[in-house]
Amino acid sequence: MTSDAGFRPYGTDAVAHFGAIRRLPFEVTPDERWFRHWEPFDTMVAPEHWLCSLTERTPWGVHVVAEAWTSTLGVEPLERTLVGFAEVPTPRRRAAMRVGEPFLTRVAFLESPPPPRVNIGEKLWDEHVHTFAASPSEAQAAFPPNLRELLRQRGFRGHLEMRPGGFVVHHEGFAPRPEFYDLTFRMLNDIGTALRRS
């Protein structure tokens, strides 16, 4: 899918300004192929387009935050939201988790069903989190105790999907505004730090 180079959603200039201040490369219509190689997601729907991406290069890997535009270009979606991507070497397992029913929650699994839902054996986590992995041990390895504690302390609601070489995160209620781009980058860094310390 190719984005229309002339389309600029409301708020684009504020995001571009935030990126310029932080010296982060900004693209209104980034290369869709980069985002599509992360799909299919296990717990999230894939949007129609990816827009307004910012890229941060860290000592540990590349972080990208972009708007998931779930409608036709030019048509305002029901909700506008952000997704963060981390290309980092630390994750070695594939597993997904979800807390709540955020806007991007995938409800139809016609072509690519998710891994089975599992419990990891931690009472508080298993009561509040939907976890998907090939096995409980795979989920435990993908979401180590210090990462689970970080998410608990933050009151995380949304999706987090691990796969070898990276992870994807969507936090409920994070609109495409500079302050939420900033929070998403912080989340990517904090999750990456928790994984490196595991």
PDB file of C-alpha atoms in Angstrom:
ATOM      1  CA  MET A   1       0.000   0.000   0.000  1.00  0.00           C
ATOM      2  CA  THR A   2       1.396   3.370  -0.930  1.00  0.00           C
ATOM      3  CA  SER A   3       0.440   6.527   0.903  1.00  0.00           C
ATOM      4  CA  ASP A   4      -0.576   9.658  -0.965  1.00  0.00           C
ATOM      5  CA  ALA A   5       2.397  12.016  -0.684  1.00  0.00           C
ATOM      6  CA  GLY A   6       0.092  15.055  -0.545  1.00  0.00           C
ATOM      7  CA  PHE A   7      -1.941  13.939   2.467  1.00  0.00           C
ATOM      8  CA  ARG A   8      -1.109  15.618   5.781  1.00  0.00           C
ATOM      9  CA  PRO A   9      -3.331  14.687   8.728  1.00  0.00           C
ATOM     10  CA  TYR A  10      -4.237  17.299  11.310  1.00  0.00           C
ATOM     11  CA  GLY A  11      -1.336  17.798  13.727  1.00  0.00           C
ATOM     12  CA  THR A  12       1.416  16.915  11.260  1.00  0.00           C
ATOM     13  CA  ASP A  13       3.252  20.225  11.687  1.00  0.00           C
ATOM     14  CA  ALA A  14       3.364  19.862  15.484  1.00  0.00           C
ATOM     15  CA  VAL A  15       4.827  16.352  15.181  1.00  0.00           C
ATOM     16  CA  ALA A  16       7.364  17.529  12.578  1.00  0.00           C
ATOM     17  CA  HIS A  17       8.399  20.390  14.895  1.00  0.00           C
ATOM     18  CA  PHE A  18       8.808  17.978  17.818  1.00  0.00           C
ATOM     19  CA  GLY A  19      10.985  15.749  15.620  1.00  0.00           C
ATOM     20  CA  ALA A  20      13.120  18.709  14.513  1.00  0.00           C
ATOM     21  CA  ILE A  21      13.727  19.746  18.135  1.00  0.00           C
ATOM     22  CA  ARG A  22      14.746  16.192  19.027  1.00  0.00           C
ATOM     23  CA  ARG A  23      16.720  15.799  15.755  1.00  0.00           C
ATOM     24  CA  LEU A  24      14.667  12.763  14.794  1.00  0.00           C
ATOM     25  CA  PRO A  25      14.076  12.016  11.100  1.00  0.00           C
ATOM     26  CA  PHE A  26      10.416  12.663  10.234  1.00  0.00           C
ATOM     27  CA  GLU A  27       8.360  11.358   7.309  1.00  0.00           C
ATOM     28  CA  VAL A  28       4.726  12.204   6.666  1.00  0.00           C
ATOM     29  CA  THR A  29       4.361   9.174   4.401  1.00  0.00           C
ATOM     30  CA  PRO A  30       7.063   6.677   5.389  1.00  0.00           C
ATOM     31  CA  ASP A  31       7.953   3.587   3.381  1.00  0.00           C
ATOM     32  CA  GLU A  32       5.024   1.223   4.001  1.00  0.00           C
ATOM     33  CA  ARG A  33       7.178  -1.832   3.255  1.00  0.00           C
ATOM     34  CA  TRP A  34       9.181  -1.342   6.457  1.00  0.00           C
ATOM     35  CA  PHE A  35       6.004  -1.462   8.537  1.00  0.00           C
ATOM     36  CA  ARG A  36       4.385  -4.302   6.602  1.00  0.00           C
ATOM     37  CA  HIS A  37       7.262  -6.683   7.342  1.00  0.00           C
ATOM     38  CA  TRP A  38       6.112  -6.641  10.998  1.00  0.00           C
ATOM     39  CA  GLU A  39       2.704  -7.991  10.010  1.00  0.00           C
ATOM     40  CA  PRO A  40       0.607  -9.924  10.665  1.00  0.00           C
ATOM     41  CA  PHE A  41       0.264  -8.794  14.248  1.00  0.00           C
ATOM     42  CA  ASP A  42      -0.972 -11.335  16.775  1.00  0.00           C
ATOM     43  CA  THR A  43      -3.320  -9.062  18.757  1.00  0.00           C
ATOM     44  CA  MET A  44      -3.605  -5.864  16.695  1.00  0.00           C
ATOM     45  CA  VAL A  45      -5.276  -5.006  13.415  1.00  0.00           C
ATOM     46  CA  ALA A  46      -3.019  -3.781  10.641  1.00  0.00           C
ATOM     47  CA  PRO A  47      -3.987  -0.225   9.660  1.00  0.00           C
ATOM     48  CA  GLU A  48      -4.661   0.957   6.127  1.00  0.00           C
ATOM     49  CA  HIS A  49      -1.651   3.302   6.226  1.00  0.00           C
ATOM     50  CA  TRP A  50       1.287   4.331   8.375  1.00  0.00           C
ATOM     51  CA  LEU A  51       1.801   8.086   8.676  1.00  0.00           C
ATOM     52  CA  CYS A  52       3.969  10.690  10.420  1.00  0.00           C
ATOM     53  CA  SER A  53       6.853   8.495  11.527  1.00  0.00           C
ATOM     54  CA  LEU A  54       9.740   9.578  13.722  1.00  0.00           C
ATOM     55  CA  THR A  55      12.911   7.481  13.969  1.00  0.00           C
ATOM     56  CA  GLU A  56      15.328   7.336  16.883  1.00  0.00           C
ATOM     57  CA  ARG A  57      18.683   5.580  16.589  1.00  0.00           C
ATOM     58  CA  THR A  58      19.961   4.330  19.936  1.00  0.00           C
ATOM     59  CA  PRO A  59      23.085   2.398  20.976  1.00  0.00           C
ATOM     60  CA  TRP A  60      20.861  -0.709  21.183  1.00  0.00           C
ATOM     61  CA  GLY A  61      18.860  -0.420  17.955  1.00  0.00           C
ATOM     62  CA  VAL A  62      16.305   1.587  16.017  1.00  0.00           C
ATOM     63  CA  HIS A  63      13.023   2.889  17.444  1.00  0.00           C
ATOM     64  CA  VAL A  64      10.212   4.120  15.198  1.00  0.00           C
ATOM     65  CA  VAL A  65       6.929   5.682  16.277  1.00  0.00           C
ATOM     66  CA  ALA A  66       4.183   6.216  13.693  1.00  0.00           C
ATOM     67  CA  GLU A  67       0.481   6.869  13.445  1.00  0.00           C
ATOM     68  CA  ALA A  68      -1.651   3.854  12.575  1.00  0.00           C
ATOM     69  CA  TRP A  69      -4.199   5.332  10.148  1.00  0.00           C
ATOM     70  CA  THR A  70      -7.080   2.840  10.119  1.00  0.00           C
ATOM     71  CA  SER A  71      -9.156   4.515   7.423  1.00  0.00           C
ATOM     72  CA  THR A  72      -8.875   5.590   3.798  1.00  0.00           C
ATOM     73  CA  LEU A  73      -6.601   8.586   3.363  1.00  0.00           C
ATOM     74  CA  GLY A  74      -8.614  11.766   3.704  1.00  0.00           C
ATOM     75  CA  VAL A  75     -11.235  10.072   5.875  1.00  0.00           C
ATOM     76  CA  GLU A  76     -10.795  10.587   9.619  1.00  0.00           C
ATOM     77  CA  PRO A  77     -10.659   7.228  11.459  1.00  0.00           C
ATOM     78  CA  LEU A  78     -12.807   6.569  14.515  1.00  0.00           C
ATOM     79  CA  GLU A  79      -9.722   6.980  16.668  1.00  0.00           C
ATOM     80  CA  ARG A  80      -6.206   8.163  15.912  1.00  0.00           C
ATOM     81  CA  THR A  81      -3.416   6.337  17.680  1.00  0.00           C
ATOM     82  CA  LEU A  82       0.307   5.576  17.730  1.00  0.00           C
ATOM     83  CA  VAL A  83       2.349   2.394  17.509  1.00  0.00           C
ATOM     84  CA  GLY A  84       6.002   2.044  18.504  1.00  0.00           C
ATOM     85  CA  PHE A  85       8.480  -0.370  16.916  1.00  0.00           C
ATOM     86  CA  ALA A  86      11.895  -1.428  18.219  1.00  0.00           C
ATOM     87  CA  GLU A  87      14.430  -3.223  16.034  1.00  0.00           C
ATOM     88  CA  VAL A  88      16.722  -4.540  18.764  1.00  0.00           C
ATOM     89  CA  PRO A  89      18.593  -7.838  19.203  1.00  0.00           C
ATOM     90  CA  THR A  90      17.344  -8.634  22.717  1.00  0.00           C
ATOM     91  CA  PRO A  91      13.982 -10.379  22.128  1.00  0.00           C
ATOM     92  CA  ARG A  92      14.522 -13.979  21.081  1.00  0.00           C
ATOM     93  CA  ARG A  93      11.004 -15.368  21.553  1.00  0.00           C
ATOM     94  CA  ARG A  94       7.648 -14.720  19.946  1.00  0.00           C
ATOM     95  CA  ALA A  95       4.753 -13.888  22.238  1.00  0.00           C
ATOM     96  CA  ALA A  96       2.059 -11.242  22.554  1.00  0.00           C
ATOM     97  CA  MET A  97       0.120  -9.724  25.405  1.00  0.00           C
ATOM     98  CA  ARG A  98      -2.868  -7.427  25.702  1.00  0.00           C
ATOM     99  CA  VAL A  99      -4.469  -5.590  28.590  1.00  0.00           C
ATOM    100  CA  GLY A 100      -7.980  -4.264  28.009  1.00  0.00           C
ATOM    101  CA  GLU A 101      -9.670  -3.867  24.644  1.00  0.00           C
ATOM    102  CA  PRO A 102      -7.831  -0.935  23.011  1.00  0.00           C
ATOM    103  CA  PHE A 103      -8.967   0.483  19.690  1.00  0.00           C
ATOM    104  CA  LEU A 104      -6.494  -1.562  17.612  1.00  0.00           C
ATOM    105  CA  THR A 105      -7.490  -4.905  19.167  1.00  0.00           C
ATOM    106  CA  ARG A 106      -7.821  -7.578  16.517  1.00  0.00           C
ATOM    107  CA  VAL A 107     -11.111  -9.448  16.701  1.00  0.00           C
ATOM    108  CA  ALA A 108     -11.108 -11.447  13.433  1.00  0.00           C
ATOM    109  CA  PHE A 109      -8.538 -14.148  12.713  1.00  0.00           C
ATOM    110  CA  LEU A 110      -9.461 -15.433   9.274  1.00  0.00           C
ATOM    111  CA  GLU A 111      -6.033 -15.784   7.683  1.00  0.00           C
ATOM    112  CA  SER A 112      -3.514 -15.814  10.517  1.00  0.00           C
ATOM    113  CA  PRO A 113      -4.750 -17.026  13.890  1.00  0.00           C
ATOM    114  CA  PRO A 114      -2.683 -15.931  16.903  1.00  0.00           C
ATOM    115  CA  PRO A 115      -0.719 -18.368  19.023  1.00  0.00           C
ATOM    116  CA  PRO A 116      -2.821 -20.023  21.720  1.00  0.00           C
ATOM    117  CA  ARG A 117      -3.725 -18.099  24.853  1.00  0.00           C
ATOM    118  CA  VAL A 118      -1.582 -19.227  27.792  1.00  0.00           C
ATOM    119  CA  ASN A 119      -1.033 -18.502  31.474  1.00  0.00           C
ATOM    120  CA  ILE A 120       2.477 -17.791  32.694  1.00  0.00           C
ATOM    121  CA  GLY A 121       1.870 -18.874  36.287  1.00  0.00           C
ATOM    122  CA  GLU A 122       1.838 -15.439  37.942  1.00  0.00           C
ATOM    123  CA  LYS A 123      -1.568 -14.888  39.516  1.00  0.00           C
ATOM    124  CA  LEU A 124      -1.847 -11.100  39.100  1.00  0.00           C
ATOM    125  CA  TRP A 125      -0.597 -11.196  35.494  1.00  0.00           C
ATOM    126  CA  ASP A 126      -2.804 -14.119  34.483  1.00  0.00           C
ATOM    127  CA  GLU A 127      -5.902 -12.468  35.987  1.00  0.00           C
ATOM    128  CA  HIS A 128      -5.472  -9.209  34.043  1.00  0.00           C
ATOM    129  CA  VAL A 129      -3.435  -9.965  30.920  1.00  0.00           C
ATOM    130  CA  HIS A 130      -4.307 -11.931  27.775  1.00  0.00           C
ATOM    131  CA  THR A 131      -1.063 -13.692  26.848  1.00  0.00           C
ATOM    132  CA  PHE A 132      -0.490 -15.522  23.563  1.00  0.00           C
ATOM    133  CA  ALA A 133       2.481 -17.796  22.887  1.00  0.00           C
ATOM    134  CA  ALA A 134       3.381 -21.263  21.660  1.00  0.00           C
ATOM    135  CA  SER A 135       3.728 -22.379  25.297  1.00  0.00           C
ATOM    136  CA  PRO A 136       3.725 -20.961  28.844  1.00  0.00           C
ATOM    137  CA  SER A 137       7.532 -21.228  28.965  1.00  0.00           C
ATOM    138  CA  GLU A 138       7.806 -19.247  25.724  1.00  0.00           C
ATOM    139  CA  ALA A 139       5.625 -16.505  27.240  1.00  0.00           C
ATOM    140  CA  GLN A 140       7.650 -16.486  30.472  1.00  0.00           C
ATOM    141  CA  ALA A 141      10.859 -16.032  28.476  1.00  0.00           C
ATOM    142  CA  ALA A 142       9.354 -13.301  26.283  1.00  0.00           C
ATOM    143  CA  PHE A 143       7.940 -11.378  29.264  1.00  0.00           C
ATOM    144  CA  PRO A 144      10.511 -11.776  32.061  1.00  0.00           C
ATOM    145  CA  PRO A 145       9.634 -10.750  35.643  1.00  0.00           C
ATOM    146  CA  ASN A 146      11.237  -7.296  35.547  1.00  0.00           C
ATOM    147  CA  LEU A 147       9.357  -6.434  32.328  1.00  0.00           C
ATOM    148  CA  ARG A 148       6.093  -7.640  33.837  1.00  0.00           C
ATOM    149  CA  GLU A 149       6.775  -5.475  36.890  1.00  0.00           C
ATOM    150  CA  LEU A 150       7.523  -2.437  34.708  1.00  0.00           C
ATOM    151  CA  LEU A 151       4.219  -2.834  32.878  1.00  0.00           C
ATOM    152  CA  ARG A 152       2.359  -3.322  36.158  1.00  0.00           C
ATOM    153  CA  GLN A 153       3.904  -0.205  37.721  1.00  0.00           C
ATOM    154  CA  ARG A 154       2.998   1.848  34.649  1.00  0.00           C
ATOM    155  CA  GLY A 155      -0.599   0.599  34.648  1.00  0.00           C
ATOM    156  CA  PHE A 156      -0.061  -0.456  31.033  1.00  0.00           C
ATOM    157  CA  ARG A 157      -3.167  -0.906  28.880  1.00  0.00           C
ATOM    158  CA  GLY A 158      -2.606  -1.896  25.292  1.00  0.00           C
ATOM    159  CA  HIS A 159      -0.643  -4.389  23.204  1.00  0.00           C
ATOM    160  CA  LEU A 160       2.943  -5.585  23.365  1.00  0.00           C
ATOM    161  CA  GLU A 161       4.191  -8.110  20.817  1.00  0.00           C
ATOM    162  CA  MET A 162       7.633  -9.704  20.990  1.00  0.00           C
ATOM    163  CA  ARG A 163       9.395 -11.443  18.158  1.00  0.00           C
ATOM    164  CA  PRO A 164      13.040 -12.340  17.525  1.00  0.00           C
ATOM    165  CA  GLY A 165      14.870  -9.103  16.782  1.00  0.00           C
ATOM    166  CA  GLY A 166      12.299  -6.626  18.002  1.00  0.00           C
ATOM    167  CA  PHE A 167       8.993  -5.713  19.574  1.00  0.00           C
ATOM    168  CA  VAL A 168       5.884  -3.642  18.850  1.00  0.00           C
ATOM    169  CA  VAL A 169       3.937  -1.637  21.433  1.00  0.00           C
ATOM    170  CA  HIS A 170       0.617   0.194  21.340  1.00  0.00           C
ATOM    171  CA  HIS A 171      -0.594   2.049  24.420  1.00  0.00           C
ATOM    172  CA  GLU A 172      -4.294   2.760  24.722  1.00  0.00           C
ATOM    173  CA  GLY A 173      -5.188   6.439  24.408  1.00  0.00           C
ATOM    174  CA  PHE A 174      -1.893   7.649  22.920  1.00  0.00           C
ATOM    175  CA  ALA A 175      -3.029  10.113  20.242  1.00  0.00           C
ATOM    176  CA  PRO A 176      -0.682  11.415  17.485  1.00  0.00           C
ATOM    177  CA  ARG A 177       0.483  14.443  19.449  1.00  0.00           C
ATOM    178  CA  PRO A 178       4.075  15.333  20.421  1.00  0.00           C
ATOM    179  CA  GLU A 179       3.638  14.431  24.091  1.00  0.00           C
ATOM    180  CA  PHE A 180       2.467  10.927  23.172  1.00  0.00           C
ATOM    181  CA  TYR A 181       5.271  10.434  20.657  1.00  0.00           C
ATOM    182  CA  ASP A 182       7.601  11.308  23.523  1.00  0.00           C
ATOM    183  CA  LEU A 183       5.888   8.857  25.890  1.00  0.00           C
ATOM    184  CA  THR A 184       5.999   6.099  23.279  1.00  0.00           C
ATOM    185  CA  PHE A 185       9.732   6.602  22.739  1.00  0.00           C
ATOM    186  CA  ARG A 186      10.205   6.440  26.513  1.00  0.00           C
ATOM    187  CA  MET A 187       8.209   3.226  26.630  1.00  0.00           C
ATOM    188  CA  LEU A 188      10.330   1.689  23.871  1.00  0.00           C
ATOM    189  CA  ASN A 189      13.484   2.613  25.779  1.00  0.00           C
ATOM    190  CA  ASP A 190      12.166   1.351  29.118  1.00  0.00           C
ATOM    191  CA  ILE A 191      10.956  -1.967  27.676  1.00  0.00           C
ATOM    192  CA  GLY A 192      14.280  -2.408  25.898  1.00  0.00           C
ATOM    193  CA  THR A 193      16.169  -1.703  29.142  1.00  0.00           C
ATOM    194  CA  ALA A 194      14.056  -4.243  31.031  1.00  0.00           C
ATOM    195  CA  LEU A 195      14.777  -6.870  28.372  1.00  0.00           C
ATOM    196  CA  ARG A 196      18.515  -6.196  28.417  1.00  0.00           C
ATOM    197  CA  ARG A 197      18.565  -6.586  32.204  1.00  0.00           C
ATOM    198  CA  SER A 198      16.752  -9.916  32.123  1.00  0.00           C
TER     199      SER A 198
END
